[in-house]
Amino acid sequence: SQKIEQNSEALNIQEGKTATLTCNYTNYSPAYLQWYRQDPGRGPVFLLLIRENEKEKRKERLKVTFDTTLKQSLFHITASQPADSATYLCARPSSGSARQLTFGSGTQLTVLP
Amino acid sequence: DTGVSQNPRHKITKRGQNVTFRCDPISEHNRLYWYRQTLGQGPEFLTYFQNEAQLEKSRLLSDRFSAERPKGSFSTLEIQRTEQGDSAMYLCASSHTGTEDEKLFFGSGTQLSVL
């Protein structure tokens, strides 16, 4: 099966610190990984996509890395704020279809003031 | 940009009843997806349309589920003879063919509760 595993169901950090979320995948290396943010009662919102030939990608306070040797992606939020509190989802395309995304179960981040 | 719109936001039904959900994608998007999400889990793929053609269906989509996109614009997802295990958030997403077509825009979902 094509699994996506995200570290710890919940992560609490202090405001101003850097949050680091982990996404590990099994089997084949996907062409890309995506990260989404989901707030309670809402649909996921796309944040970043990183391709297998990219080691790192940044967007404002967000940074994503992709290590095909470790089969892992790390998602960092620097200078975290309480407004960053949400569930963050990692996703990969299915081996059988680029149109099907397989999502991890998410990491619930709480930034404490 | 009006975003992806889903109706209703919430639906409570009794076991055995049929339910239908509607999704209006972003107007210029030709790809439309349905996902299902249960509490504490990530979304699971159900089906995908390109224009009006239903190109892929997950094995999660039993014969009680049917989806349509008759004119390549809005889509409906129908569940017949609902079961308690169908209780979940049903998410619709759309995307645009092009350089960033992997990026999905999700609606706020329809929360289904089967009593």
mmCIF file of C-alpha atoms in Angstrom:
data_model
loop_
_atom_site.group_PDB
_atom_site.id
_atom_site.type_symbol
_atom_site.label_atom_id
_atom_site.label_comp_id
_atom_site.label_asym_id
_atom_site.label_seq_id
_atom_site.Cartn_x
_atom_site.Cartn_y
_atom_site.Cartn_z
ATOM 1 C CA SER A 1 0.000 0.000 0.000
ATOM 2 C CA GLN A 2 1.054 3.604 -0.430
ATOM 3 C CA LYS A 3 1.158 4.996 3.054
ATOM 4 C CA ILE A 4 1.671 8.527 4.245
ATOM 5 C CA GLU A 5 2.471 8.926 7.915
ATOM 6 C CA GLN A 6 2.569 12.200 9.757
ATOM 7 C CA ASN A 7 4.269 12.598 13.107
ATOM 8 C CA SER A 8 2.268 12.815 16.297
ATOM 9 C CA GLU A 9 -1.353 13.614 16.115
ATOM 10 C CA ALA A 10 -0.838 16.831 18.048
ATOM 11 C CA LEU A 11 2.019 19.283 18.408
ATOM 12 C CA ASN A 12 2.055 22.197 20.866
ATOM 13 C CA ILE A 13 4.653 24.935 20.577
ATOM 14 C CA GLN A 14 5.230 28.373 22.029
ATOM 15 C CA GLU A 15 4.547 31.458 19.948
ATOM 16 C CA GLY A 16 7.621 32.669 18.117
ATOM 17 C CA LYS A 17 9.229 29.227 17.914
ATOM 18 C CA THR A 18 9.660 27.137 14.763
ATOM 19 C CA ALA A 19 7.187 24.306 14.263
ATOM 20 C CA THR A 20 8.491 21.255 12.399
ATOM 21 C CA LEU A 21 6.054 18.689 11.052
ATOM 22 C CA THR A 22 7.109 15.386 9.515
ATOM 23 C CA CYS A 23 5.644 13.409 6.639
ATOM 24 C CA ASN A 24 7.005 9.948 5.842
ATOM 25 C CA TYR A 25 5.947 7.891 2.843
ATOM 26 C CA THR A 26 6.435 4.274 1.840
ATOM 27 C CA ASN A 27 7.100 2.430 -1.386
ATOM 28 C CA TYR A 28 7.730 4.419 -4.520
ATOM 29 C CA SER A 29 8.971 7.982 -4.437
ATOM 30 C CA PRO A 30 6.241 10.339 -5.637
ATOM 31 C CA ALA A 31 6.838 13.005 -8.251
ATOM 32 C CA TYR A 32 5.812 15.599 -5.684
ATOM 33 C CA LEU A 33 4.348 16.108 -2.237
ATOM 34 C CA GLN A 34 1.780 18.670 -1.229
ATOM 35 C CA TRP A 35 1.001 20.324 2.086
ATOM 36 C CA TYR A 36 -2.433 21.626 3.030
ATOM 37 C CA ARG A 37 -3.828 23.456 6.039
ATOM 38 C CA GLN A 38 -7.240 22.541 7.426
ATOM 39 C CA ASP A 39 -9.231 24.491 10.005
ATOM 40 C CA PRO A 40 -12.108 22.865 11.947
ATOM 41 C CA GLY A 41 -15.239 22.496 9.829
ATOM 42 C CA ARG A 42 -13.496 23.701 6.673
ATOM 43 C CA GLY A 43 -11.935 22.077 3.648
ATOM 44 C CA PRO A 44 -8.161 21.837 3.246
ATOM 45 C CA VAL A 45 -6.341 24.845 1.813
ATOM 46 C CA PHE A 46 -3.314 24.310 -0.426
ATOM 47 C CA LEU A 47 -0.046 25.694 0.949
ATOM 48 C CA LEU A 48 2.959 24.305 -0.909
ATOM 49 C CA LEU A 49 3.980 21.716 -3.485
ATOM 50 C CA ILE A 50 7.532 20.373 -3.670
ATOM 51 C CA ARG A 51 8.753 18.217 -6.539
ATOM 52 C CA GLU A 52 11.162 15.294 -6.210
ATOM 53 C CA ASN A 53 13.985 17.243 -7.851
ATOM 54 C CA GLU A 54 13.596 20.147 -5.416
ATOM 55 C CA LYS A 55 15.317 19.886 -2.078
ATOM 56 C CA GLU A 56 13.605 22.856 -0.509
ATOM 57 C CA LYS A 57 10.844 25.356 -1.180
ATOM 58 C CA ARG A 58 9.872 28.471 0.738
ATOM 59 C CA LYS A 59 6.828 30.693 0.943
ATOM 60 C CA GLU A 60 6.877 33.521 3.462
ATOM 61 C CA ARG A 61 7.292 31.849 6.888
ATOM 62 C CA LEU A 62 6.824 28.357 5.471
ATOM 63 C CA LYS A 63 9.562 26.001 4.328
ATOM 64 C CA VAL A 64 9.230 22.484 2.959
ATOM 65 C CA THR A 65 11.982 19.966 2.291
ATOM 66 C CA PHE A 66 11.880 16.708 0.337
ATOM 67 C CA ASP A 67 14.401 13.938 1.025
ATOM 68 C CA THR A 68 13.903 11.031 -1.380
ATOM 69 C CA THR A 69 16.584 8.968 0.403
ATOM 70 C CA LEU A 70 14.834 9.183 3.756
ATOM 71 C CA LYS A 71 11.415 9.145 2.043
ATOM 72 C CA GLN A 72 10.480 12.141 4.101
ATOM 73 C CA SER A 73 9.244 15.696 3.858
ATOM 74 C CA LEU A 74 9.620 18.260 6.615
ATOM 75 C CA PHE A 75 7.314 21.262 6.932
ATOM 76 C CA HIS A 76 8.537 24.220 8.956
ATOM 77 C CA ILE A 77 6.667 27.287 10.179
ATOM 78 C CA THR A 78 9.074 29.907 11.492
ATOM 79 C CA ALA A 79 8.124 32.644 13.964
ATOM 80 C CA SER A 80 4.894 30.772 14.656
ATOM 81 C CA GLN A 81 1.752 32.641 15.651
ATOM 82 C CA PRO A 82 -1.472 31.504 17.361
ATOM 83 C CA ALA A 83 -3.196 32.028 13.987
ATOM 84 C CA ASP A 84 -1.056 29.186 12.609
ATOM 85 C CA SER A 85 -2.959 26.748 14.847
ATOM 86 C CA ALA A 86 -4.635 24.224 12.542
ATOM 87 C CA THR A 87 -4.280 20.693 11.193
ATOM 88 C CA TYR A 88 -1.622 20.298 8.523
ATOM 89 C CA LEU A 89 -1.990 17.556 5.945
ATOM 90 C CA CYS A 90 0.638 16.000 3.724
ATOM 91 C CA ALA A 91 -0.443 14.418 0.432
ATOM 92 C CA ARG A 92 1.111 12.432 -2.404
ATOM 93 C CA PRO A 93 -0.225 11.316 -5.786
ATOM 94 C CA SER A 94 -1.215 7.681 -6.074
ATOM 95 C CA SER A 95 1.126 5.421 -8.032
ATOM 96 C CA GLY A 96 -1.763 4.377 -10.224
ATOM 97 C CA SER A 97 -3.061 7.846 -10.931
ATOM 98 C CA ALA A 98 -1.694 11.339 -10.694
ATOM 99 C CA ARG A 99 -5.250 12.561 -10.138
ATOM 100 C CA GLN A 100 -5.725 10.671 -6.889
ATOM 101 C CA LEU A 101 -4.098 12.170 -3.837
ATOM 102 C CA THR A 102 -3.386 10.039 -0.788
ATOM 103 C CA PHE A 103 -3.460 12.152 2.375
ATOM 104 C CA GLY A 104 -1.869 11.576 5.733
ATOM 105 C CA SER A 105 -4.059 11.818 8.815
ATOM 106 C CA GLY A 106 -2.623 15.224 9.629
ATOM 107 C CA THR A 107 -0.804 16.866 12.495
ATOM 108 C CA GLN A 108 -2.811 19.190 14.726
ATOM 109 C CA LEU A 109 -0.628 22.172 15.575
ATOM 110 C CA THR A 110 -1.408 24.477 18.481
ATOM 111 C CA VAL A 111 0.662 27.618 18.917
ATOM 112 C CA LEU A 112 0.408 28.832 22.476
ATOM 113 C CA PRO A 113 0.525 32.596 23.151
ATOM 114 C CA ASP B 1 -13.209 34.295 -7.219
ATOM 115 C CA THR B 2 -16.166 32.670 -5.505
ATOM 116 C CA GLY B 3 -14.293 29.488 -4.599
ATOM 117 C CA VAL B 4 -15.715 25.970 -4.519
ATOM 118 C CA SER B 5 -19.242 25.932 -3.147
ATOM 119 C CA GLN B 6 -20.905 22.920 -1.537
ATOM 120 C CA ASN B 7 -24.501 22.479 -0.456
ATOM 121 C CA PRO B 8 -25.867 21.693 1.996
ATOM 122 C CA ARG B 9 -23.239 22.321 4.691
ATOM 123 C CA HIS B 10 -24.894 19.840 6.995
ATOM 124 C CA LYS B 11 -27.248 16.938 6.377
ATOM 125 C CA ILE B 12 -28.859 14.715 8.976
ATOM 126 C CA THR B 13 -30.705 11.687 7.673
ATOM 127 C CA LYS B 14 -32.084 8.406 8.864
ATOM 128 C CA ARG B 15 -30.520 5.117 7.901
ATOM 129 C CA GLY B 16 -31.912 3.837 4.639
ATOM 130 C CA GLN B 17 -32.729 7.257 3.180
ATOM 131 C CA ASN B 18 -31.141 8.658 0.017
ATOM 132 C CA VAL B 19 -29.149 11.887 0.097
ATOM 133 C CA THR B 20 -27.736 14.133 -2.609
ATOM 134 C CA PHE B 21 -25.000 16.731 -2.298
ATOM 135 C CA ARG B 22 -24.102 19.442 -4.765
ATOM 136 C CA CYS B 23 -20.746 20.966 -5.652
ATOM 137 C CA ASP B 24 -20.131 24.082 -7.739
ATOM 138 C CA PRO B 25 -16.440 24.261 -8.669
ATOM 139 C CA ILE B 26 -14.442 27.355 -9.537
ATOM 140 C CA SER B 27 -15.845 28.374 -12.905
ATOM 141 C CA GLU B 28 -12.763 27.954 -15.087
ATOM 142 C CA HIS B 29 -11.739 24.630 -13.522
ATOM 143 C CA ASN B 30 -12.381 21.580 -15.693
ATOM 144 C CA ARG B 31 -11.398 18.956 -13.115
ATOM 145 C CA LEU B 32 -13.633 18.089 -10.188
ATOM 146 C CA TYR B 33 -12.977 15.645 -7.350
ATOM 147 C CA TRP B 34 -14.949 14.127 -4.490
ATOM 148 C CA TYR B 35 -13.229 13.093 -1.265
ATOM 149 C CA ARG B 36 -14.556 11.734 2.010
ATOM 150 C CA GLN B 37 -13.099 12.579 5.400
ATOM 151 C CA THR B 38 -13.830 11.030 8.780
ATOM 152 C CA LEU B 39 -12.821 12.483 12.122
ATOM 153 C CA GLY B 40 -9.080 12.374 12.750
ATOM 154 C CA GLN B 41 -8.283 11.147 9.244
ATOM 155 C CA GLY B 42 -7.151 12.783 6.055
ATOM 156 C CA PRO B 43 -9.453 13.014 3.027
ATOM 157 C CA GLU B 44 -9.899 9.805 0.993
ATOM 158 C CA PHE B 45 -10.349 9.946 -2.780
ATOM 159 C CA LEU B 46 -13.749 8.891 -4.099
ATOM 160 C CA THR B 47 -13.974 9.964 -7.733
ATOM 161 C CA TYR B 48 -12.741 12.430 -10.347
ATOM 162 C CA PHE B 49 -14.226 14.151 -13.398
ATOM 163 C CA GLN B 50 -12.571 15.873 -16.274
ATOM 164 C CA ASN B 51 -15.271 18.039 -17.802
ATOM 165 C CA GLU B 52 -18.357 15.785 -17.825
ATOM 166 C CA ALA B 53 -16.455 12.486 -17.996
ATOM 167 C CA GLN B 54 -16.046 10.476 -14.814
ATOM 168 C CA LEU B 55 -12.531 9.149 -15.319
ATOM 169 C CA GLU B 56 -11.689 7.468 -12.030
ATOM 170 C CA LYS B 57 -13.553 5.870 -9.172
ATOM 171 C CA SER B 58 -12.190 4.543 -5.910
ATOM 172 C CA ARG B 59 -13.103 1.108 -4.637
ATOM 173 C CA LEU B 60 -14.466 3.003 -1.629
ATOM 174 C CA LEU B 61 -17.296 4.069 -3.906
ATOM 175 C CA SER B 62 -19.770 1.230 -3.447
ATOM 176 C CA ASP B 63 -22.704 0.730 -5.794
ATOM 177 C CA ARG B 64 -24.802 2.836 -3.416
ATOM 178 C CA PHE B 65 -22.755 5.885 -4.416
ATOM 179 C CA SER B 66 -23.129 7.684 -7.713
ATOM 180 C CA ALA B 67 -21.692 10.938 -8.934
ATOM 181 C CA GLU B 68 -22.553 13.000 -11.974
ATOM 182 C CA ARG B 69 -21.330 16.119 -13.689
ATOM 183 C CA PRO B 70 -23.834 16.429 -16.523
ATOM 184 C CA LYS B 71 -22.671 19.608 -18.222
ATOM 185 C CA GLY B 72 -19.107 19.718 -17.013
ATOM 186 C CA SER B 73 -19.936 22.402 -14.468
ATOM 187 C CA PHE B 74 -21.567 21.494 -11.145
ATOM 188 C CA SER B 75 -21.536 17.954 -9.781
ATOM 189 C CA THR B 76 -23.814 15.899 -7.561
ATOM 190 C CA LEU B 77 -22.959 13.002 -5.283
ATOM 191 C CA GLU B 78 -25.822 10.712 -4.333
ATOM 192 C CA ILE B 79 -25.778 8.063 -1.629
ATOM 193 C CA GLN B 80 -28.627 5.580 -1.715
ATOM 194 C CA ARG B 81 -29.832 3.564 1.275
ATOM 195 C CA THR B 82 -27.526 5.390 3.657
ATOM 196 C CA GLU B 83 -25.769 3.484 6.417
ATOM 197 C CA GLN B 84 -24.308 4.782 9.670
ATOM 198 C CA GLY B 85 -20.833 4.149 8.284
ATOM 199 C CA ASP B 86 -21.516 6.761 5.607
ATOM 200 C CA SER B 87 -21.381 9.488 8.264
ATOM 201 C CA ALA B 88 -18.469 11.704 7.253
ATOM 202 C CA MET B 89 -17.505 15.024 5.715
ATOM 203 C CA TYR B 90 -17.867 14.912 1.931
ATOM 204 C CA LEU B 91 -15.433 17.287 0.278
ATOM 205 C CA CYS B 92 -15.446 18.541 -3.266
ATOM 206 C CA ALA B 93 -12.365 20.006 -4.915
ATOM 207 C CA SER B 94 -11.549 21.424 -8.317
ATOM 208 C CA SER B 95 -8.425 22.134 -10.293
ATOM 209 C CA HIS B 96 -7.403 23.752 -13.522
ATOM 210 C CA THR B 97 -5.570 22.021 -16.349
ATOM 211 C CA GLY B 98 -2.214 23.670 -16.667
ATOM 212 C CA THR B 99 1.126 24.084 -15.029
ATOM 213 C CA GLU B 100 -0.276 23.883 -11.501
ATOM 214 C CA ASP B 101 -3.026 21.383 -12.068
ATOM 215 C CA GLU B 102 -1.917 19.273 -9.121
ATOM 216 C CA LYS B 103 -3.109 22.003 -6.777
ATOM 217 C CA LEU B 104 -6.614 21.336 -5.450
ATOM 218 C CA PHE B 105 -9.104 23.937 -4.277
ATOM 219 C CA PHE B 106 -11.483 22.430 -1.744
ATOM 220 C CA GLY B 107 -14.948 23.498 -0.703
ATOM 221 C CA SER B 108 -16.033 23.609 2.920
ATOM 222 C CA GLY B 109 -17.667 20.211 2.643
ATOM 223 C CA THR B 110 -21.008 18.654 3.477
ATOM 224 C CA GLN B 111 -21.136 17.042 6.904
ATOM 225 C CA LEU B 112 -23.386 13.982 6.742
ATOM 226 C CA SER B 113 -24.791 12.366 9.863
ATOM 227 C CA VAL B 114 -26.715 9.122 9.444
ATOM 228 C CA LEU B 115 -28.844 8.270 12.455
#
